[in-house]
XYZ file of C-alpha atoms in Angstrom:
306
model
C -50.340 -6.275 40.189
C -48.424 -9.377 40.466
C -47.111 -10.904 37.287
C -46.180 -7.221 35.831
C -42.907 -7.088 35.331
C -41.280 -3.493 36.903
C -39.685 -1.381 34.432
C -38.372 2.106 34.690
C -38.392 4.545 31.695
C -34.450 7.006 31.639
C -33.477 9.477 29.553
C -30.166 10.768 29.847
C -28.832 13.971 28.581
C -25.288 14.619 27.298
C -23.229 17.680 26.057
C -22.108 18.721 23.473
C -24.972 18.344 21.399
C -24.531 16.998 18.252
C -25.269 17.579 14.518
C -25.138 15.412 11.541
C -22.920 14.743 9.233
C -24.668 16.963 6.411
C -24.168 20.319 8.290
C -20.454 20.128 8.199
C -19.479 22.689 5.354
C -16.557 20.574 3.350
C -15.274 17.436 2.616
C -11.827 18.836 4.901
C -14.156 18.701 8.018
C -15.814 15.436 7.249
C -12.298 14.227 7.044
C -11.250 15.979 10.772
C -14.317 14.505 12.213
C -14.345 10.577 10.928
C -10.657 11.090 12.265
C -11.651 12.264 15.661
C -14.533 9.897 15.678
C -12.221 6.720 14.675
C -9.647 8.116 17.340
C -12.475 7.361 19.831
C -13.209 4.047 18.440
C -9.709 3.027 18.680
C -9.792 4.426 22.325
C -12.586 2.234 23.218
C -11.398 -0.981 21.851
C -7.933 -0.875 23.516
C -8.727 0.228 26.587
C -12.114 -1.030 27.352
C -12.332 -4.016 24.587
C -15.891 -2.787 23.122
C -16.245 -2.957 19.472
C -18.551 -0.694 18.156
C -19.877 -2.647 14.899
C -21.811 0.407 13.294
C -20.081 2.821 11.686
C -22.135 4.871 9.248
C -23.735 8.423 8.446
C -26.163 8.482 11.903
C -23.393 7.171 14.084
C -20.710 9.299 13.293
C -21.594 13.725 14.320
C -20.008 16.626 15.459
C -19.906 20.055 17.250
C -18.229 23.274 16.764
C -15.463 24.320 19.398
C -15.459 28.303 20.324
C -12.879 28.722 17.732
C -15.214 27.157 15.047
C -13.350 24.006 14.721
C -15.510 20.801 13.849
C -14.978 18.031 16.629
C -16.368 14.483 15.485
C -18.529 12.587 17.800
C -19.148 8.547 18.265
C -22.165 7.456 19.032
C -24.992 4.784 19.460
C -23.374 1.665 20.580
C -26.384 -0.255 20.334
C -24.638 -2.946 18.350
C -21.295 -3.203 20.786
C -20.034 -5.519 22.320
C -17.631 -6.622 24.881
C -14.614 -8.653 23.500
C -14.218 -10.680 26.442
C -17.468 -11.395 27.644
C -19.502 -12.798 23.792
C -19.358 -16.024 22.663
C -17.957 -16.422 19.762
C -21.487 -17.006 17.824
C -22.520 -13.677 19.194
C -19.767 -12.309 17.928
C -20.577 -13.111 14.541
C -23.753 -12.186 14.905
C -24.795 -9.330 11.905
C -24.843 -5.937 12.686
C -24.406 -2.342 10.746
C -25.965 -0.476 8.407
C -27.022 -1.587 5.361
C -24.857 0.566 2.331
C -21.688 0.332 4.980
C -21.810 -3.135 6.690
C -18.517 -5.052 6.349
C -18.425 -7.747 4.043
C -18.123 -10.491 6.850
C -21.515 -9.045 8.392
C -23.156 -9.228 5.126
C -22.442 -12.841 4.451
C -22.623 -13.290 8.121
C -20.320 -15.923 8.111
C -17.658 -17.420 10.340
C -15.037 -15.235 10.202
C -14.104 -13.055 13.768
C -15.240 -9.811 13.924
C -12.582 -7.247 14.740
C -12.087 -3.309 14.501
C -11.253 -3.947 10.223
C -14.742 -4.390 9.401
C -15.542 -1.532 11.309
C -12.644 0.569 9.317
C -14.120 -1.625 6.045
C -17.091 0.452 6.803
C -15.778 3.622 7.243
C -14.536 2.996 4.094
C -18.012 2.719 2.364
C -19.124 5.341 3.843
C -16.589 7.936 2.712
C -17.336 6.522 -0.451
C -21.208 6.696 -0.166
C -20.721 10.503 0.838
C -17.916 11.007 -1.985
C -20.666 9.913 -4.447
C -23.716 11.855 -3.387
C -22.181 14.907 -1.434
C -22.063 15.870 1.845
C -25.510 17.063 1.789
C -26.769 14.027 -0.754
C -26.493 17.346 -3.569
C -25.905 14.850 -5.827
C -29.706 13.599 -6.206
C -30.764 10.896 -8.582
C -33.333 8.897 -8.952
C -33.608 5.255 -8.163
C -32.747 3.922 -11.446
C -29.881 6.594 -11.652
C -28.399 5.349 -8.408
C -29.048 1.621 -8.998
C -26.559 1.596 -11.908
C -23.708 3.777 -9.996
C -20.905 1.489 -8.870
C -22.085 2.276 -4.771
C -25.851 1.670 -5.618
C -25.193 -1.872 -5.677
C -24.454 -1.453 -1.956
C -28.207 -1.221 -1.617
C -29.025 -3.165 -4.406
C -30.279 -7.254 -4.142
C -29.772 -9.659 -1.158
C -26.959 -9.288 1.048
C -24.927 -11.801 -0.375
C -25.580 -10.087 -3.616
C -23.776 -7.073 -2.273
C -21.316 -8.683 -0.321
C -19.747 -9.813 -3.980
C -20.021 -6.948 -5.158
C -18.011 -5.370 -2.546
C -15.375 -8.302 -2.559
C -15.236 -7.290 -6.225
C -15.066 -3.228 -5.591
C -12.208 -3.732 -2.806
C -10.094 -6.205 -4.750
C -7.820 -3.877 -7.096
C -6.998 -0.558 -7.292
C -8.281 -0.843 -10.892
C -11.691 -2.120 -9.522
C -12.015 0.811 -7.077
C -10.969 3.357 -9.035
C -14.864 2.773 -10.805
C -15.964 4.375 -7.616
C -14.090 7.009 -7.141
C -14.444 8.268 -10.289
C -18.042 8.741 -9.946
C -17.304 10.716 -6.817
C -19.274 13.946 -6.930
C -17.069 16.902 -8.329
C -19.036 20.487 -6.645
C -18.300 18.659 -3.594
C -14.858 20.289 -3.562
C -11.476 18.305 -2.590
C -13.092 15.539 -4.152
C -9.359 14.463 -5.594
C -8.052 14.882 -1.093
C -11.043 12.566 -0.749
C -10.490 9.868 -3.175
C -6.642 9.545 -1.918
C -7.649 8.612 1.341
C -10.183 6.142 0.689
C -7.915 4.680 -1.796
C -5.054 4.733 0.784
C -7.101 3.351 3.333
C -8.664 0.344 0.563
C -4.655 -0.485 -0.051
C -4.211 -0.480 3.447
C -6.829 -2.844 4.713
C -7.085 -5.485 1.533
C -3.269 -4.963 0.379
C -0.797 -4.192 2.904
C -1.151 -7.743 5.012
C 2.180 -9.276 5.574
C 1.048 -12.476 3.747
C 0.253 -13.340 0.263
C -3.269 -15.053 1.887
C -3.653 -11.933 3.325
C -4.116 -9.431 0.477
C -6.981 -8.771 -1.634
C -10.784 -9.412 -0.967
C -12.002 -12.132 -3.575
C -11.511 -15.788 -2.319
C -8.419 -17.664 -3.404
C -8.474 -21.312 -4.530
C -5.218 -23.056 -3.127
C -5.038 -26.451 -5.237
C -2.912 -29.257 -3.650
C -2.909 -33.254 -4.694
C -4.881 -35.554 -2.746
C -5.127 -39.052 -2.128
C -5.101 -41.341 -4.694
C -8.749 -42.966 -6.285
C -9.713 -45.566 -9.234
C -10.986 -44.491 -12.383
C -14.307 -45.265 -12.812
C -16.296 -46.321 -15.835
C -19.373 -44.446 -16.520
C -21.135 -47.412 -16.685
C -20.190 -49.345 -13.665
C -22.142 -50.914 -12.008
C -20.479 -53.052 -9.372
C -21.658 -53.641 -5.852
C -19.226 -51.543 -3.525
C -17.990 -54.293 -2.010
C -16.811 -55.576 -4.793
C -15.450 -52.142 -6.429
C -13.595 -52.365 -3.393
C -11.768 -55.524 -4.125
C -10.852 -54.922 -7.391
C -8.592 -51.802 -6.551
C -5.619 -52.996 -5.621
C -5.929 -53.944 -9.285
C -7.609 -51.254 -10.814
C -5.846 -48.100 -12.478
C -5.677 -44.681 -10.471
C -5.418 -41.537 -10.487
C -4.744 -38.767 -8.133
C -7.147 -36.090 -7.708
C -6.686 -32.478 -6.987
C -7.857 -31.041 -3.397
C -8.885 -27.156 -3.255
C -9.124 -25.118 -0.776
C -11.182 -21.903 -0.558
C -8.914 -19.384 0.753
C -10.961 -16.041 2.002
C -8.732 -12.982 2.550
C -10.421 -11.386 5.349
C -10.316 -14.083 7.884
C -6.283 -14.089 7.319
C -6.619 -10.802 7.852
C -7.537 -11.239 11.319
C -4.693 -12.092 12.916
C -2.912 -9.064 11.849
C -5.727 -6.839 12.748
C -4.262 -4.603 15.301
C -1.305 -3.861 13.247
C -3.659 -2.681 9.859
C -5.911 -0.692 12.310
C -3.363 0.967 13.662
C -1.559 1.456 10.284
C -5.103 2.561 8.914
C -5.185 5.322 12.107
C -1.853 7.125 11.082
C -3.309 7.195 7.656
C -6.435 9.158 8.882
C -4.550 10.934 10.803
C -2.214 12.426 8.435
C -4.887 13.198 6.369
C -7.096 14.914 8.487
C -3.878 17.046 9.642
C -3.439 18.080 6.170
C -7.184 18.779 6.133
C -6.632 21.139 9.132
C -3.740 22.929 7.833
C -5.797 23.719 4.552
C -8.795 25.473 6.287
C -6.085 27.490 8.256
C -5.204 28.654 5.406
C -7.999 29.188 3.934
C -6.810 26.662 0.807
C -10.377 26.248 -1.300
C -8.904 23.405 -2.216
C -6.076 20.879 -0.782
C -3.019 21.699 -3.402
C -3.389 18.181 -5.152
C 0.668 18.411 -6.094
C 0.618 17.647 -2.176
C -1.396 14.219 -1.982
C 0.966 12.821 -3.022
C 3.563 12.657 -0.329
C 1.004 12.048 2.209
């Protein structure tokens, strides 16, 4: 038996048992239960430093208190990780799932990973349920869905989608294209559509630098060093190009720099989380308020003034 490595199969069992997203009966719960689910996720980074990295439908349930109240759930932290134990590669590493990962995951590039992209996916995914219902009532076919503004979420490579999500998140006139397709028999489709708008102004607007706000990359254009103009057809040794230009006419040429939103973000990343909680939050209070009593709809005179 030597050489066989020994491995031990576990199951554990937790309580309270929970169900999916699709059984919840309104858009008002969803809202109470990505807010209690976030609330953990907030919980977790702060006090134990774990990002999760996957928010989306299957990672996000709930259960039903005695009083029939739905509590939201966080689960499968297959893709977490601990702050300050990664590398910083490992960090970067992509993770998520597919229609909600974060633009940085989907380009997998160099910028940090912190609890924004995990709110940038909450984000889609509101969105992605907005769109097709809580139950996916909204069915379409593949050609249907390809040409809705959140099919391209699924749609080509993943750098593909990651500009068209840079695109989507970069003006409230751009996102308003989604939320307009949101799916009406959902009910409180209009409560919906605030929030995810107030959470998109939060996270690509509200950054207390100009650098900071929006999602497309900025081009910062300063003057460089100067260098001879060249003739099309020279043909001079290098060394001798050299020589000449002291005596040669120049011009300066313009430097640019690539400027990309979300990793300035990241340095104010605590502060827009947090700023993105209390928006959840007062939502999902107003959400509570309205099944108490027994409002078929939010009063849309109210959004408003949340």
């Amino acid at each position: 038996m030597n050489g066989i490595p020994y491995r031990v199969h576990k199951r554990i069992a937790t309580s309270p048992i929970g169900e999916p997203l699709r059984r919840l009966e309104s858009i008002l719960e969803l809202v109470i239960v990505v807010a209690d689910a976030m609330r953990a996720h907030t919980a977790i980074l702060e006090s134990c430093r774990i990002l999760h990295r996957d928010i989306s439908n299957n990672n996000i349930m709930f259960y039903r208190t005695e009083d029939g109240m739905a509590k939201g759930l966080l689960i499968d932290f297959d893709h977490a990780i601990d702050l300050d134990q990664v590398s910083r590669t490992y960090h970067q590493q992509r993770s998520g799932t597919l229609p909600f990962m974060s633009v940085n995951n989907l380009e997998n590039n160099d910028n940090e990973r912190t609890a924004l992209d995990d709110w940038e996916s909450l984000i889609y995914l509101l969105c992605w349920i907005g769109t097709f219902g809580l139950r996916s009532d909204h069915a379409v076919n593949q050609e249907t869905q390809d040409n809705l503004q959140v099919g391209r979420w699924t749609n080509g490579n993943l750098k593909v989608i990651a500009k068209a999500k840079r695109l989507d998140l970069d003006s409230d006139a751009a996102f308003a294209l989604i939320t307009d397709q949101f799916y009406e028999k959902s009910g409180n489709i209009a409560f919906l559509a605030k929030l995810v708008e107030r959470l998109r102004y939060v996270l690509i607007e509200s950054g207390p630098e100009p650098n900071c706000k929006g999602s497309n990359y900025k081009e910062n254009a300063s003057v460089g060093p100067s260098l001879p103009l060249m003739d099309e057809q020279h043909d001079q040794p290098l060394a001798d190009f050299f020589k000449e230009l002291a005596t040669t006419d120049q011009k300066q040429i313009v430097v640019v720099d690539r400027i990309d939103p979300f990793k300035e973000r990241v340095k104010h990343a605590s502060k827009i989380s947090k700023d993105m909680m209390n928006v959840l939050e007062k939502y999902a209070e107003a959400a509570k308020l309205s099944l108490k009593n027994n409002f078929a709809d939010f009063p849309v005179a109210v959004l408003d003034r949340l």
